[in-house]
PDB file of C-alpha atoms in Angstrom:
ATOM      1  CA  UNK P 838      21.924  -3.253  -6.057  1.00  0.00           C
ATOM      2  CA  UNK P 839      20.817  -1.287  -2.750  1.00  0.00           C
ATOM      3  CA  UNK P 840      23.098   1.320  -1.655  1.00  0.00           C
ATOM      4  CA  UNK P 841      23.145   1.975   2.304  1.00  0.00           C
ATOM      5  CA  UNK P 842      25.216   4.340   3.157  1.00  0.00           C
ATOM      6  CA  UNK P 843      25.196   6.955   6.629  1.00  0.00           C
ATOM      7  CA  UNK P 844      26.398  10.007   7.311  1.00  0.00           C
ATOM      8  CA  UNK P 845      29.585  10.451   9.070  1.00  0.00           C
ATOM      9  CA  UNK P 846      28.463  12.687  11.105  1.00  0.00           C
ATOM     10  CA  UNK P 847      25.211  10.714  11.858  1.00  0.00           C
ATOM     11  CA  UNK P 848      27.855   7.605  12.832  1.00  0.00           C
ATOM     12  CA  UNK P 849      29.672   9.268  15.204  1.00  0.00           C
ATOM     13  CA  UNK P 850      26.992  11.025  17.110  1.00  0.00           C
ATOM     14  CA  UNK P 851      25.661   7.461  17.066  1.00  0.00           C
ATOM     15  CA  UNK P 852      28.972   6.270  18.568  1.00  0.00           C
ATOM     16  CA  UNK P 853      29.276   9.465  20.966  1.00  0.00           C
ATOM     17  CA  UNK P 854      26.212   8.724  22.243  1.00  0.00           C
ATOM     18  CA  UNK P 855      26.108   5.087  22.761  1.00  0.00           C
ATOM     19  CA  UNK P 856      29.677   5.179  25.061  1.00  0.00           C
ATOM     20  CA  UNK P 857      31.648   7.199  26.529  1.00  0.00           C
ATOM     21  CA  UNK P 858      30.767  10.991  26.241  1.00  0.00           C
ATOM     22  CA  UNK P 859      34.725  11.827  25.654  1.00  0.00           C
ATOM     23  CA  UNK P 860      34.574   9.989  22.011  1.00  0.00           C
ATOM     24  CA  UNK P 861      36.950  11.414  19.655  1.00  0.00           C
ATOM     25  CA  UNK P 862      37.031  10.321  15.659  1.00  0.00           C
ATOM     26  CA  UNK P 863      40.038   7.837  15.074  1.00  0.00           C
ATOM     27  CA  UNK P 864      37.864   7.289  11.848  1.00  0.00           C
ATOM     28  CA  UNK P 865      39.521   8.043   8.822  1.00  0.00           C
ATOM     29  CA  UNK P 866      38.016   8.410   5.547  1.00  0.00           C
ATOM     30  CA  UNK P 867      38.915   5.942   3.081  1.00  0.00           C
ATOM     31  CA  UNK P 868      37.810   8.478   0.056  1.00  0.00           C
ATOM     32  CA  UNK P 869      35.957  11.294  -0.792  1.00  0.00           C
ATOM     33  CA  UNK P 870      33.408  10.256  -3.844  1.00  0.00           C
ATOM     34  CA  UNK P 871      31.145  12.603  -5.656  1.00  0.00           C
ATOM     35  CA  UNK P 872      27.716  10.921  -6.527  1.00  0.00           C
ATOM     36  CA  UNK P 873      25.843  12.450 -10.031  1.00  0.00           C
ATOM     37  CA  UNK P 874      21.996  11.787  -9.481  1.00  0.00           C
ATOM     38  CA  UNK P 875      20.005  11.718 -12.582  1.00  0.00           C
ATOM     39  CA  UNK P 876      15.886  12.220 -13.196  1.00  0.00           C
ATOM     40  CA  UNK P 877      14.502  10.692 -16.226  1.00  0.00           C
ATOM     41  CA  UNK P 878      11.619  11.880 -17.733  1.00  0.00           C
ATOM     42  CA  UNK P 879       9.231   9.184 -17.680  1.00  0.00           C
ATOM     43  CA  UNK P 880       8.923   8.057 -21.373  1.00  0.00           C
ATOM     44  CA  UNK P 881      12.900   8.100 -21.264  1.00  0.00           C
ATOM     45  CA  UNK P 882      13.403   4.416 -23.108  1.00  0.00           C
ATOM     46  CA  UNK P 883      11.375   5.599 -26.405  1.00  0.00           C
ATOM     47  CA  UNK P 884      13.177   8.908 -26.349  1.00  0.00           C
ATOM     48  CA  UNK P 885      16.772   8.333 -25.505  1.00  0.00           C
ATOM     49  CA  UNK P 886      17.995   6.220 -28.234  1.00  0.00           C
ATOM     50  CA  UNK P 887      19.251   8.897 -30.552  1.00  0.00           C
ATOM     51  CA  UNK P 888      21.568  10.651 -27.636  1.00  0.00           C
ATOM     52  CA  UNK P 889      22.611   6.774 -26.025  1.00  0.00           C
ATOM     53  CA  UNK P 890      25.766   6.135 -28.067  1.00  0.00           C
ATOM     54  CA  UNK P 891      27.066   9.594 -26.964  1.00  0.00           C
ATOM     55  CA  UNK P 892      25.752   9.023 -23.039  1.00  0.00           C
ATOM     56  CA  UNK P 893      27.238   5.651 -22.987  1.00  0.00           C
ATOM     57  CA  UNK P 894      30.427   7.051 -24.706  1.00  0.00           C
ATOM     58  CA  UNK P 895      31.134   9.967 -22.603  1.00  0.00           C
ATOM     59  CA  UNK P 896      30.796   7.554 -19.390  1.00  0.00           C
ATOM     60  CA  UNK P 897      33.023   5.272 -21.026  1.00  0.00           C
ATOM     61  CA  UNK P 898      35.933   7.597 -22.060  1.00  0.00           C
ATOM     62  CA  UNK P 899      35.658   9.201 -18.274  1.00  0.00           C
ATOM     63  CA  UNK P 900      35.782   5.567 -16.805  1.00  0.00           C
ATOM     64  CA  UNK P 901      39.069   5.150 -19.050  1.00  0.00           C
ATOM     65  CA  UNK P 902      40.114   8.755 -17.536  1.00  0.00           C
ATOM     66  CA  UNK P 903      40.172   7.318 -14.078  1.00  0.00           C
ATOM     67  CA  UNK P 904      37.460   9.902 -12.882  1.00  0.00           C
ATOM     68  CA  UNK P 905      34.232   7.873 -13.454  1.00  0.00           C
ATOM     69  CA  UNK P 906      34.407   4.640 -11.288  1.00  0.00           C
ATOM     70  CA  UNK P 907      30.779   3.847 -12.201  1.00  0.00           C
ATOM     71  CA  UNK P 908      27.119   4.328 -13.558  1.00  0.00           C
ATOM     72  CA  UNK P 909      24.122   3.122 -14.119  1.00  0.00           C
ATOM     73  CA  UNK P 910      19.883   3.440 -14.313  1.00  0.00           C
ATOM     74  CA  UNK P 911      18.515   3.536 -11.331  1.00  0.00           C
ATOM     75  CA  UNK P 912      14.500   2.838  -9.687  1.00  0.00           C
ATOM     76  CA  UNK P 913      12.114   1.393  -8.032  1.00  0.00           C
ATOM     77  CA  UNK P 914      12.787  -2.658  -7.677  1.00  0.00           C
ATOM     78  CA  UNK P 915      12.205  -4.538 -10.019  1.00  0.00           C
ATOM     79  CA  UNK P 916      11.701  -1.737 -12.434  1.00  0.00           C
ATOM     80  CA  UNK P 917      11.408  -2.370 -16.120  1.00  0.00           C
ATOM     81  CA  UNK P 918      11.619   1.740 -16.936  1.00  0.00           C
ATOM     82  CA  UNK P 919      14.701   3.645 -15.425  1.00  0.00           C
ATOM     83  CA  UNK P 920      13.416   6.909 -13.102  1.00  0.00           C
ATOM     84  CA  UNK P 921      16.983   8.172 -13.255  1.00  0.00           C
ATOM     85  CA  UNK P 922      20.241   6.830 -13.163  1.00  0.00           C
ATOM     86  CA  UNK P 923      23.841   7.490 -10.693  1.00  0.00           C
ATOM     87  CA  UNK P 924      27.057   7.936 -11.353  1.00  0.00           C
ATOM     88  CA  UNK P 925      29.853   7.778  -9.094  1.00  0.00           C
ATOM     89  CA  UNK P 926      33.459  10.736 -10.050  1.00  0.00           C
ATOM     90  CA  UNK P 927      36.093  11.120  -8.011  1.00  0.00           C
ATOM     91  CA  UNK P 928      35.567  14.382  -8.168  1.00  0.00           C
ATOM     92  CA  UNK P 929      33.082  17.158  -8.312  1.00  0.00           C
ATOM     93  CA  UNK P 930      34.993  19.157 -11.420  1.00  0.00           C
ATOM     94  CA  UNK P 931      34.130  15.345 -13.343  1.00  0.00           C
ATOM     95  CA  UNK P 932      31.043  15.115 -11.616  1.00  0.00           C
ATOM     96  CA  UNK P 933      29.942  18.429 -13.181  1.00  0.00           C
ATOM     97  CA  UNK P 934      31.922  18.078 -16.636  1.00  0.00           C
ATOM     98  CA  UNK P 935      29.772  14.706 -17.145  1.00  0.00           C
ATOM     99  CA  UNK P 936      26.552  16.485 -16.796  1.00  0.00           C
ATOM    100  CA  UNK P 937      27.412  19.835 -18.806  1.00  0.00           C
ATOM    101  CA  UNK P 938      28.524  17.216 -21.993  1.00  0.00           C
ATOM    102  CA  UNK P 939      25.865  14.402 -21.647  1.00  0.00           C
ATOM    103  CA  UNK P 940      23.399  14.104 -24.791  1.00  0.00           C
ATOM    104  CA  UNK P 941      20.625  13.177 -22.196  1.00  0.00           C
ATOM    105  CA  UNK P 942      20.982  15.927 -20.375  1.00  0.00           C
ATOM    106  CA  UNK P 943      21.088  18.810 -23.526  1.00  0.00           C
ATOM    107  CA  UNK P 944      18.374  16.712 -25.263  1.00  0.00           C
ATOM    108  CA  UNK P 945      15.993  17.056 -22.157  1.00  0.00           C
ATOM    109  CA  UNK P 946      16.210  12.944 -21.120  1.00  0.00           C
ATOM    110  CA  UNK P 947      17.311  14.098 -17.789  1.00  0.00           C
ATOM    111  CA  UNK P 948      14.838  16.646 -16.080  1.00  0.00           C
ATOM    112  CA  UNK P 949      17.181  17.377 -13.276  1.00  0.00           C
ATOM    113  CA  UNK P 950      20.240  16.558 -11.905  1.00  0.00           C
ATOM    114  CA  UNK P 951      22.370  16.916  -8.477  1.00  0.00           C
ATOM    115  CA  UNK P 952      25.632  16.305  -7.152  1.00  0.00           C
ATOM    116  CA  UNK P 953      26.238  15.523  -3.964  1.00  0.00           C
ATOM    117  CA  UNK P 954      29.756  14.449  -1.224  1.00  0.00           C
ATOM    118  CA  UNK P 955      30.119  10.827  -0.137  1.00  0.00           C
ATOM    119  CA  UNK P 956      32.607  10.222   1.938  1.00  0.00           C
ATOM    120  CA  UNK P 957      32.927   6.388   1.940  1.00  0.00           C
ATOM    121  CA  UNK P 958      34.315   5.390   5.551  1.00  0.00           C
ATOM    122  CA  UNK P 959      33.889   1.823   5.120  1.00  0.00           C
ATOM    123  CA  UNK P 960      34.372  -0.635   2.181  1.00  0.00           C
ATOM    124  CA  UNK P 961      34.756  -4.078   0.725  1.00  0.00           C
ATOM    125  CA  UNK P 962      38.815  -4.653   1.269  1.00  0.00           C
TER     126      UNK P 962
END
């Protein structure tokens, strides 16, 4: 699936600037997310499958946890060969726990990995 998502500040100065210049944030945020971005290294589906069962475990025991709400590969459209992968914590501590204990990352699967703030403003009710 394709993620859109905008900064809240870029919304507001959006806003701002399309009314009145007095605009104040009644916005609130519905959550604070922490997003784990993944690189693969590009031969990553002949090389992972020793570390997989301990990737896929690890995601699985922090989903049961309550601090992973999701993950996946990640690439171009219509890839056939993953060029990373995200994972969505609900916090950073989780976020950065994940990365420190993954197989792909110790076995050199992942080449590089960031975390990064998204505060989700709007949402599927």
């Amino acid at each position: 699936s394709i993620m859109w998502s905008l900064a809240r500040s870029s919304v507001l100065a959006f806003v701002a600037s399309s009314g009145s210049r007095s605009f104040q944030s009644t916005t609130s945020l519905k959550a604070t997310q922490f997003l784990l971005r993944y690189d693969y290294i590009p031969d990553v589906l002949e090389k992972r499958g020793p570390y997989r069962e301990g990737h896929l475990g690890l995601a699985k025991d922090m989903i049961a946890e309550g601090t992973c709400l999701s993950g996946g590969p990640t690439g171009d459209v219509g890839m056939e060969v993953p060029s990373g992968a995200l994972f969505i914590f609900t916090d950073a501590d989780s976020a950065k726990a994940f990365a420190e204990k993954d197989p792909y990352v110790s076995a050199g699967i992942v080449t590089g990995f960031s975390i990064e703030e998204w505060n989700v403003v709007v949402e599927k009710e």
